[in-house]
């Protein structure tokens, strides 16, 4: 095991946990514009969640199979953008709480907040000396 294997395993787990954000693709019928009860303000967060979630396998592939400054920067940018997207979701939940039957605000805040923390953690781990040396060699 190289000195970057453990951090990359941890980053893989954290990024894989955010793959669940793709499930929001099934929420679009709940938007007011489609006759649902959730505010249309959720449209943008759900679109970006779906796209970012679908990119998770690509990012994990890059983490394990590619090196270089562009890959390193791409992984940082992806996780920073993912964290920003989660913060957008938190703001949307604050102003326009999901009204779909069974939607519990505390659970929504917890799920969104956890995803944001995971993306921030991965972005910060990319600045570890050993990880930087691995990608920037």
PDB file of C-alpha atoms in Angstrom:
ATOM      1  CA  UNK A   1       0.000   0.000   0.000  1.00  0.00           C
ATOM      2  CA  UNK A   2       1.424   3.352  -1.002  1.00  0.00           C
ATOM      3  CA  UNK A   3       1.343   6.273   1.378  1.00  0.00           C
ATOM      4  CA  UNK A   4      -1.666   7.749  -0.479  1.00  0.00           C
ATOM      5  CA  UNK A   5      -3.793   4.597  -0.561  1.00  0.00           C
ATOM      6  CA  UNK A   6      -5.521   5.157   2.783  1.00  0.00           C
ATOM      7  CA  UNK A   7      -6.421   8.802   2.119  1.00  0.00           C
ATOM      8  CA  UNK A   8      -7.696   7.857  -1.342  1.00  0.00           C
ATOM      9  CA  UNK A   9      -9.803   5.035   0.136  1.00  0.00           C
ATOM     10  CA  UNK A  10     -11.320   7.504   2.606  1.00  0.00           C
ATOM     11  CA  UNK A  11     -11.938  10.060  -0.155  1.00  0.00           C
ATOM     12  CA  UNK A  12     -13.535   7.326  -2.287  1.00  0.00           C
ATOM     13  CA  UNK A  13     -15.920   6.393   0.525  1.00  0.00           C
ATOM     14  CA  UNK A  14     -16.846  10.028   1.155  1.00  0.00           C
ATOM     15  CA  UNK A  15     -17.444  10.749  -2.530  1.00  0.00           C
ATOM     16  CA  UNK A  16     -19.391   7.498  -2.988  1.00  0.00           C
ATOM     17  CA  UNK A  17     -21.718   8.524  -0.164  1.00  0.00           C
ATOM     18  CA  UNK A  18     -22.665  11.614  -2.166  1.00  0.00           C
ATOM     19  CA  UNK A  19     -23.784   9.463  -5.133  1.00  0.00           C
ATOM     20  CA  UNK A  20     -27.207   9.279  -3.482  1.00  0.00           C
ATOM     21  CA  UNK A  21     -27.796  12.869  -4.620  1.00  0.00           C
ATOM     22  CA  UNK A  22     -28.763  11.402  -8.016  1.00  0.00           C
ATOM     23  CA  UNK A  23     -31.994  10.143  -6.431  1.00  0.00           C
ATOM     24  CA  UNK A  24     -33.410  13.673  -6.567  1.00  0.00           C
ATOM     25  CA  UNK A  25     -33.970  13.109 -10.292  1.00  0.00           C
ATOM     26  CA  UNK A  26     -37.145  11.323  -9.192  1.00  0.00           C
ATOM     27  CA  UNK A  27     -38.364  14.431  -7.326  1.00  0.00           C
ATOM     28  CA  UNK A  28     -39.079  16.622 -10.371  1.00  0.00           C
ATOM     29  CA  UNK A  29     -42.784  15.625 -10.560  1.00  0.00           C
ATOM     30  CA  UNK A  30     -43.155  17.158  -7.062  1.00  0.00           C
ATOM     31  CA  UNK A  31     -42.385  20.669  -8.373  1.00  0.00           C
ATOM     32  CA  UNK A  32     -45.252  23.162  -8.616  1.00  0.00           C
ATOM     33  CA  UNK A  33     -44.594  23.626 -12.347  1.00  0.00           C
ATOM     34  CA  UNK A  34     -45.452  19.946 -12.840  1.00  0.00           C
ATOM     35  CA  UNK A  35     -48.472  19.996 -10.531  1.00  0.00           C
ATOM     36  CA  UNK A  36     -46.622  19.041  -7.345  1.00  0.00           C
ATOM     37  CA  UNK A  37     -46.403  20.727  -3.961  1.00  0.00           C
ATOM     38  CA  UNK A  38     -42.690  21.651  -3.791  1.00  0.00           C
ATOM     39  CA  UNK A  39     -41.582  25.169  -4.729  1.00  0.00           C
ATOM     40  CA  UNK A  40     -40.064  25.654  -8.168  1.00  0.00           C
ATOM     41  CA  UNK A  41     -36.995  27.029  -6.354  1.00  0.00           C
ATOM     42  CA  UNK A  42     -35.937  23.387  -5.968  1.00  0.00           C
ATOM     43  CA  UNK A  43     -35.490  22.971  -9.737  1.00  0.00           C
ATOM     44  CA  UNK A  44     -31.881  24.248  -9.928  1.00  0.00           C
ATOM     45  CA  UNK A  45     -30.598  22.377  -6.843  1.00  0.00           C
ATOM     46  CA  UNK A  46     -32.162  19.147  -8.092  1.00  0.00           C
ATOM     47  CA  UNK A  47     -30.704  19.522 -11.593  1.00  0.00           C
ATOM     48  CA  UNK A  48     -27.210  20.186 -10.241  1.00  0.00           C
ATOM     49  CA  UNK A  49     -27.546  17.366  -7.694  1.00  0.00           C
ATOM     50  CA  UNK A  50     -28.433  14.940 -10.458  1.00  0.00           C
ATOM     51  CA  UNK A  51     -25.512  16.019 -12.641  1.00  0.00           C
ATOM     52  CA  UNK A  52     -22.974  16.053  -9.801  1.00  0.00           C
ATOM     53  CA  UNK A  53     -24.208  12.683  -8.568  1.00  0.00           C
ATOM     54  CA  UNK A  54     -23.795  11.131 -12.005  1.00  0.00           C
ATOM     55  CA  UNK A  55     -20.221  12.463 -12.101  1.00  0.00           C
ATOM     56  CA  UNK A  56     -19.227  10.672  -8.870  1.00  0.00           C
ATOM     57  CA  UNK A  57     -18.031   7.471 -10.636  1.00  0.00           C
ATOM     58  CA  UNK A  58     -15.969   9.577 -13.055  1.00  0.00           C
ATOM     59  CA  UNK A  59     -14.352  11.461 -10.165  1.00  0.00           C
ATOM     60  CA  UNK A  60     -13.563   8.220  -8.325  1.00  0.00           C
ATOM     61  CA  UNK A  61     -12.011   6.846 -11.520  1.00  0.00           C
ATOM     62  CA  UNK A  62      -9.833   9.968 -11.809  1.00  0.00           C
ATOM     63  CA  UNK A  63      -8.863   9.683  -8.144  1.00  0.00           C
ATOM     64  CA  UNK A  64      -7.501   6.163  -8.671  1.00  0.00           C
ATOM     65  CA  UNK A  65      -6.377   6.006 -12.294  1.00  0.00           C
ATOM     66  CA  UNK A  66      -5.070   9.431 -13.290  1.00  0.00           C
ATOM     67  CA  UNK A  67      -2.494  11.911 -12.020  1.00  0.00           C
ATOM     68  CA  UNK A  68      -1.402  15.407 -12.965  1.00  0.00           C
ATOM     69  CA  UNK A  69      -2.209  18.977 -12.070  1.00  0.00           C
ATOM     70  CA  UNK A  70      -5.392  19.038 -14.173  1.00  0.00           C
ATOM     71  CA  UNK A  71      -6.791  15.940 -12.463  1.00  0.00           C
ATOM     72  CA  UNK A  72      -5.847  17.274  -9.027  1.00  0.00           C
ATOM     73  CA  UNK A  73      -7.524  20.625  -9.788  1.00  0.00           C
ATOM     74  CA  UNK A  74     -10.573  18.881 -11.278  1.00  0.00           C
ATOM     75  CA  UNK A  75     -11.092  16.838  -8.109  1.00  0.00           C
ATOM     76  CA  UNK A  76     -10.781  19.948  -5.942  1.00  0.00           C
ATOM     77  CA  UNK A  77     -13.155  21.924  -8.172  1.00  0.00           C
ATOM     78  CA  UNK A  78     -15.696  19.081  -8.291  1.00  0.00           C
ATOM     79  CA  UNK A  79     -15.809  18.753  -4.497  1.00  0.00           C
ATOM     80  CA  UNK A  80     -15.851  22.521  -3.926  1.00  0.00           C
ATOM     81  CA  UNK A  81     -18.700  22.864  -6.415  1.00  0.00           C
ATOM     82  CA  UNK A  82     -20.474  19.942  -4.754  1.00  0.00           C
ATOM     83  CA  UNK A  83     -20.188  21.611  -1.347  1.00  0.00           C
ATOM     84  CA  UNK A  84     -21.485  24.879  -2.807  1.00  0.00           C
ATOM     85  CA  UNK A  85     -24.402  23.003  -4.367  1.00  0.00           C
ATOM     86  CA  UNK A  86     -25.249  21.464  -1.000  1.00  0.00           C
ATOM     87  CA  UNK A  87     -25.145  24.928   0.609  1.00  0.00           C
ATOM     88  CA  UNK A  88     -27.553  26.099  -2.098  1.00  0.00           C
ATOM     89  CA  UNK A  89     -29.809  23.200  -1.100  1.00  0.00           C
ATOM     90  CA  UNK A  90     -29.640  24.248   2.558  1.00  0.00           C
ATOM     91  CA  UNK A  91     -30.636  27.808   1.629  1.00  0.00           C
ATOM     92  CA  UNK A  92     -33.475  26.524  -0.539  1.00  0.00           C
ATOM     93  CA  UNK A  93     -34.719  24.260   2.253  1.00  0.00           C
ATOM     94  CA  UNK A  94     -34.603  27.216   4.662  1.00  0.00           C
ATOM     95  CA  UNK A  95     -36.669  29.479   2.388  1.00  0.00           C
ATOM     96  CA  UNK A  96     -38.864  26.890   0.634  1.00  0.00           C
ATOM     97  CA  UNK A  97     -39.162  23.760   2.813  1.00  0.00           C
ATOM     98  CA  UNK A  98     -40.017  20.639   0.883  1.00  0.00           C
ATOM     99  CA  UNK A  99     -43.716  19.961   1.276  1.00  0.00           C
ATOM    100  CA  UNK A 100     -43.864  16.487  -0.235  1.00  0.00           C
ATOM    101  CA  UNK A 101     -45.680  14.002   1.977  1.00  0.00           C
ATOM    102  CA  UNK A 102     -43.171  12.314   4.251  1.00  0.00           C
ATOM    103  CA  UNK A 103     -40.511  15.023   3.896  1.00  0.00           C
ATOM    104  CA  UNK A 104     -39.124  15.763   7.369  1.00  0.00           C
ATOM    105  CA  UNK A 105     -37.127  19.003   7.563  1.00  0.00           C
ATOM    106  CA  UNK A 106     -34.633  17.678  10.119  1.00  0.00           C
ATOM    107  CA  UNK A 107     -33.795  14.695   7.913  1.00  0.00           C
ATOM    108  CA  UNK A 108     -33.427  16.924   4.856  1.00  0.00           C
ATOM    109  CA  UNK A 109     -31.116  19.333   6.703  1.00  0.00           C
ATOM    110  CA  UNK A 110     -29.058  16.407   8.035  1.00  0.00           C
ATOM    111  CA  UNK A 111     -28.691  14.755   4.625  1.00  0.00           C
ATOM    112  CA  UNK A 112     -27.788  17.985   2.847  1.00  0.00           C
ATOM    113  CA  UNK A 113     -25.429  19.067   5.641  1.00  0.00           C
ATOM    114  CA  UNK A 114     -23.667  15.700   5.704  1.00  0.00           C
ATOM    115  CA  UNK A 115     -23.120  15.804   1.952  1.00  0.00           C
ATOM    116  CA  UNK A 116     -21.680  19.302   2.229  1.00  0.00           C
ATOM    117  CA  UNK A 117     -19.268  18.232   4.985  1.00  0.00           C
ATOM    118  CA  UNK A 118     -18.155  15.201   2.943  1.00  0.00           C
ATOM    119  CA  UNK A 119     -17.424  17.328  -0.136  1.00  0.00           C
ATOM    120  CA  UNK A 120     -15.523  19.895   1.940  1.00  0.00           C
ATOM    121  CA  UNK A 121     -13.502  17.135   3.627  1.00  0.00           C
ATOM    122  CA  UNK A 122     -12.480  15.606   0.293  1.00  0.00           C
ATOM    123  CA  UNK A 123     -11.554  19.011  -1.147  1.00  0.00           C
ATOM    124  CA  UNK A 124      -9.384  19.726   1.903  1.00  0.00           C
ATOM    125  CA  UNK A 125      -7.783  16.266   1.811  1.00  0.00           C
ATOM    126  CA  UNK A 126      -6.591  17.025  -1.714  1.00  0.00           C
ATOM    127  CA  UNK A 127      -4.215  19.551  -0.116  1.00  0.00           C
ATOM    128  CA  UNK A 128      -2.452  16.943   2.033  1.00  0.00           C
ATOM    129  CA  UNK A 129       1.232  16.836   1.199  1.00  0.00           C
ATOM    130  CA  UNK A 130       1.252  13.145   0.268  1.00  0.00           C
ATOM    131  CA  UNK A 131      -1.843  13.488  -1.918  1.00  0.00           C
ATOM    132  CA  UNK A 132      -0.435  16.558  -3.658  1.00  0.00           C
ATOM    133  CA  UNK A 133       2.861  14.741  -4.314  1.00  0.00           C
ATOM    134  CA  UNK A 134       0.930  11.781  -5.752  1.00  0.00           C
ATOM    135  CA  UNK A 135      -0.978  13.934  -8.244  1.00  0.00           C
ATOM    136  CA  UNK A 136       1.679  16.551  -8.989  1.00  0.00           C
ATOM    137  CA  UNK A 137       4.687  14.269  -9.468  1.00  0.00           C
TER     138      UNK A 137
END
